[in-house]
XYZ file of C-alpha atoms in Angstrom:
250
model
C 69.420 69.390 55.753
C 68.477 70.762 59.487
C 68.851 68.228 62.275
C 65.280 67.221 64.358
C 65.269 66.210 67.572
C 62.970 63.045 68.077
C 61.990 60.918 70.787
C 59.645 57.448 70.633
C 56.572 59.174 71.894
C 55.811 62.371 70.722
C 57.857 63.150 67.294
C 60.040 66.236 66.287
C 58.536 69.125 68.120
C 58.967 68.063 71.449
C 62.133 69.392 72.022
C 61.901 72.537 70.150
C 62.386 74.960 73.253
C 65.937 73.617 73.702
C 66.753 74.654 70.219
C 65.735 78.187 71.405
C 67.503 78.209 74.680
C 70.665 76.528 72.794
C 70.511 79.861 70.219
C 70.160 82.423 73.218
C 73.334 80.450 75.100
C 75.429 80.931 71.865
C 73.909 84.827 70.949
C 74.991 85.562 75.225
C 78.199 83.873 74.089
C 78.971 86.264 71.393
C 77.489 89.252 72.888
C 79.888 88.604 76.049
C 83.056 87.846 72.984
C 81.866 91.268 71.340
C 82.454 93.204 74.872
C 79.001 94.250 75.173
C 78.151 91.659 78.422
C 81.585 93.026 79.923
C 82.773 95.606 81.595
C 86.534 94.506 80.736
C 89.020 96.205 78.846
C 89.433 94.952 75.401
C 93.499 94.707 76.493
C 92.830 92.847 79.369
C 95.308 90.175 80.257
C 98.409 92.085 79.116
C 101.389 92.756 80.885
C 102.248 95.536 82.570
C 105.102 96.881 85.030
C 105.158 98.187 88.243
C 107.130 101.438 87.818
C 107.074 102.891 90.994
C 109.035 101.062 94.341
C 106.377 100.456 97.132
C 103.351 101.816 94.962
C 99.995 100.911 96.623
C 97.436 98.465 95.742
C 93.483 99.424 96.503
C 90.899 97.637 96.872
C 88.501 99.300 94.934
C 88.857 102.162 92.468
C 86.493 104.166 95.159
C 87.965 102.483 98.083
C 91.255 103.571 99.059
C 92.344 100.466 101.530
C 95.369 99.699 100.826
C 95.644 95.598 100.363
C 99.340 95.628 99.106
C 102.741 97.362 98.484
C 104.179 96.378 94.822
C 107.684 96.303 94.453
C 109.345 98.129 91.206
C 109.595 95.710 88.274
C 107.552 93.505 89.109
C 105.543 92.155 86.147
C 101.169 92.355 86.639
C 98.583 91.853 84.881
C 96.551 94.350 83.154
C 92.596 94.049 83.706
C 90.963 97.378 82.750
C 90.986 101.146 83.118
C 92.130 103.805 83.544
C 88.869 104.406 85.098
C 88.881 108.078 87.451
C 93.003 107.953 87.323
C 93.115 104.330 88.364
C 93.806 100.625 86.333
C 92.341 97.355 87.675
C 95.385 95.112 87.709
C 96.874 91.788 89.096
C 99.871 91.616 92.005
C 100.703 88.472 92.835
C 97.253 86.849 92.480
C 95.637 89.811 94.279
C 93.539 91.860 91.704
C 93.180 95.436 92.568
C 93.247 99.124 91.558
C 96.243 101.607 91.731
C 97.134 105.013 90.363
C 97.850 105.022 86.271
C 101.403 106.465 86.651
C 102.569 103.557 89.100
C 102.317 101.262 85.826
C 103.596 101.120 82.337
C 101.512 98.717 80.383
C 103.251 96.699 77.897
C 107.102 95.119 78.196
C 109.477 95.273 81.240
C 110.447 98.559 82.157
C 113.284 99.437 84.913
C 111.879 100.682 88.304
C 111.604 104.998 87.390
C 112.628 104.888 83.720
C 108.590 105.865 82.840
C 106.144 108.267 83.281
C 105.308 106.014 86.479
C 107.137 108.066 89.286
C 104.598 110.661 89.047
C 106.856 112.545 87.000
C 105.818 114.980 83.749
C 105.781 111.691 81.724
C 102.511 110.514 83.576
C 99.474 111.038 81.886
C 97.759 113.522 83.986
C 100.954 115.149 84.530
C 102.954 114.935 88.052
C 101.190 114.543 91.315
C 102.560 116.505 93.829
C 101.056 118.085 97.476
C 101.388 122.001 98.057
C 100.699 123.652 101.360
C 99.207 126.866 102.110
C 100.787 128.478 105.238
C 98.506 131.355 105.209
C 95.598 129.587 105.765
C 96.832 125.914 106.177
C 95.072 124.744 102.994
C 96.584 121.095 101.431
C 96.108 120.794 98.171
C 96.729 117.333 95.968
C 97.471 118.212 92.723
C 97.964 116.126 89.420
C 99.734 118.666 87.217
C 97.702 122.089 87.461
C 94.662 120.265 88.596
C 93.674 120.309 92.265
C 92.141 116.914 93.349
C 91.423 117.688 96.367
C 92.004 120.266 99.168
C 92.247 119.781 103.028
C 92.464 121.768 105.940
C 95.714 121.009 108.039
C 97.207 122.372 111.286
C 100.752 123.614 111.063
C 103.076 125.050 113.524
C 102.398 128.291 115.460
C 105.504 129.337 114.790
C 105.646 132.146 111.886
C 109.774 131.784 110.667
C 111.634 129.070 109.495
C 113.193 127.683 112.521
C 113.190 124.327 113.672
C 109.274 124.354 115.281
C 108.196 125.999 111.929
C 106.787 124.162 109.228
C 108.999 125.657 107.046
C 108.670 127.289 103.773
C 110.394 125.534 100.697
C 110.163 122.201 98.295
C 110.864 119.455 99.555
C 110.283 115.271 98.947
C 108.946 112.365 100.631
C 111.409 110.207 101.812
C 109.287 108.294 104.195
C 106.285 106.886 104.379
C 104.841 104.515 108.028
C 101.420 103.745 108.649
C 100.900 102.222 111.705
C 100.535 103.778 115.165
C 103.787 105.926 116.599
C 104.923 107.298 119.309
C 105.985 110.874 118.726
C 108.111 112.680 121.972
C 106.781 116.104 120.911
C 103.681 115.643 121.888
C 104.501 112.824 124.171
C 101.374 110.705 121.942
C 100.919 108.906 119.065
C 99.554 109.451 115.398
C 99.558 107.456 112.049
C 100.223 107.693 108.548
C 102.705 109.689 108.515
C 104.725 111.256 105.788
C 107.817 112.598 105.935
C 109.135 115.494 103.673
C 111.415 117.373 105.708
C 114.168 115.387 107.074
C 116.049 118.215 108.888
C 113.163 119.612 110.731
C 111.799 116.290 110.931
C 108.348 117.621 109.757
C 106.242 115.494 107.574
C 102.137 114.931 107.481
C 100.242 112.797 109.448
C 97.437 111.858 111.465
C 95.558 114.177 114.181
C 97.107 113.312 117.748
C 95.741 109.890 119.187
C 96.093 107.806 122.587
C 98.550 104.642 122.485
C 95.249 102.744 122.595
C 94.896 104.672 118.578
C 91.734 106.790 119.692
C 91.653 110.413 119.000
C 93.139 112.724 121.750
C 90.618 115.638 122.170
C 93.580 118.485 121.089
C 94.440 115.986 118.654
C 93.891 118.762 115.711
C 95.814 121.696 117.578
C 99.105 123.410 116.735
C 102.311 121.321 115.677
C 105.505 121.311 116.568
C 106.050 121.503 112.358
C 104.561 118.799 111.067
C 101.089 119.093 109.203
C 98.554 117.461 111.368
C 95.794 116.689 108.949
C 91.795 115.346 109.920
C 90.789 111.907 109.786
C 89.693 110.755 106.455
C 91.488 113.257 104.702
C 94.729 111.849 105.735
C 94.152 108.696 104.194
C 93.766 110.421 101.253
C 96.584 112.052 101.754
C 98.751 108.537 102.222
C 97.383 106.984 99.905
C 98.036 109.799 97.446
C 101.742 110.480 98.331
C 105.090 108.340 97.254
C 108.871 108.233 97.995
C 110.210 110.973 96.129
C 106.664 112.909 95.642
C 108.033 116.861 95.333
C 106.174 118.837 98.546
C 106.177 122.453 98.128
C 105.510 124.365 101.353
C 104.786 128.464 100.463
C 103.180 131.644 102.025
């Protein structure tokens, strides 16, 4: 037996349009249940690990800001992806977007024991940066793939000695973005990488003032290092992590 609505006045139809905005509430409800009002993943709210010491957190899957550093181990929350290389996850209460490889989804996982430390194990295959000293092309790879490419100045200096950027492989094993004073070219620059300890050659930002403008040489020859443009080299950071494998070739 259906159920009318009545009131004193003016008898069972007169509240007939709530029945039909009642149904369309409930059909939106299921719809949005179903997945089709929502863009989430259907394993959203799942944990995940952090597998990678210091990996970054964006704010956006297409903007590269970085809002936080995540410590290894640390337990998130899964949200959605991958989406372009990227999952949408939870740090800490702060929801944002970093690199598939820097978590495992699932149980607790030691800090490096997955495919998270950009090794082989990831699932595009390890990220790593080559550099081209024959025309001072940067390349990003992930695996055999080149993500991007950049244009970067290098030293003028055409051996190996301690001015050169020098040929070999090498690995980040520093990473500091703010502004810093560098005696070689009495200035400053930012972001800057560091992959070769013994030359102390690494990439980073063109040359700036102390006040963090861009000195007018700022893009000439290095004393090493790989200077590379703005915009780029926040790609660049963003891209690169303690331990990423830098391979430096004719």
């Amino acid at each position: 037996m259906g159920i009318a609505f009545t009131t004193a006045k003016s008898g069972t139809r007169s509240f007939a349009p709530w029945r039909w905005l009642l149904m369309t509430l409930a059909a939106l409800v299921l719809l949005g249940g179903a997945g089709w009002m929502s863009p989430e993943d259907a394993r959203a709210g799942q944990a995940a690990t952090v597998v990678v010491d210091g990996a970054p957190l964006f704010a956006e899957h297409n903007d590269h800001t970085v809002i936080d550093w995540m410590a290894g181990g640390t337990r998130v929350d899964f949200f959605y992806g991958p989406y372009k290389g990227l999952y949408e996850i939870r740090y800490y209460g702060t929801v944002g977007w970093t690199w598939v490889e820097n978590v495992v989804l699932g149980g607790q996982v030691a800090p490096g024991s997955g495919g998270g430390s950009g090794g082989s194990g990831s699932p595009g295959g390890e990220r790593w940066i080559d550099v081209d000293r024959s025309n001072g092309a940067v390349r990003l790879y992930e695996g055999n793939t080149v993500l991007y490419t950049f244009w970067g100045s290098l030293s003028r200096s055409q051996g190996e000695d301690f001015y050169a950027t020098a040929t070999g492989t090498y690995y980040v094993y520093t990473k500091h973005l703010p502004l810093v004073y560098t005696p070689y070219a009495d200035n400053y620059f930012t972001h800057w990488v560091g992959f070769d300890p013994e030359r102390r050659n690494g990439f980073h930002s063109y040359v700036k003032y102390a006040d963090g403008s861009l000195h007018p040489n700022g893009g000439g020859y290095t004393a090493g290092c790989v200077a590379i443009p703005p915009g780029d080299i926040d790609i660049l950071y963003n891209f690169a992590y303690m331990g990423m494998r830098v391979v430096v070739h004719w």
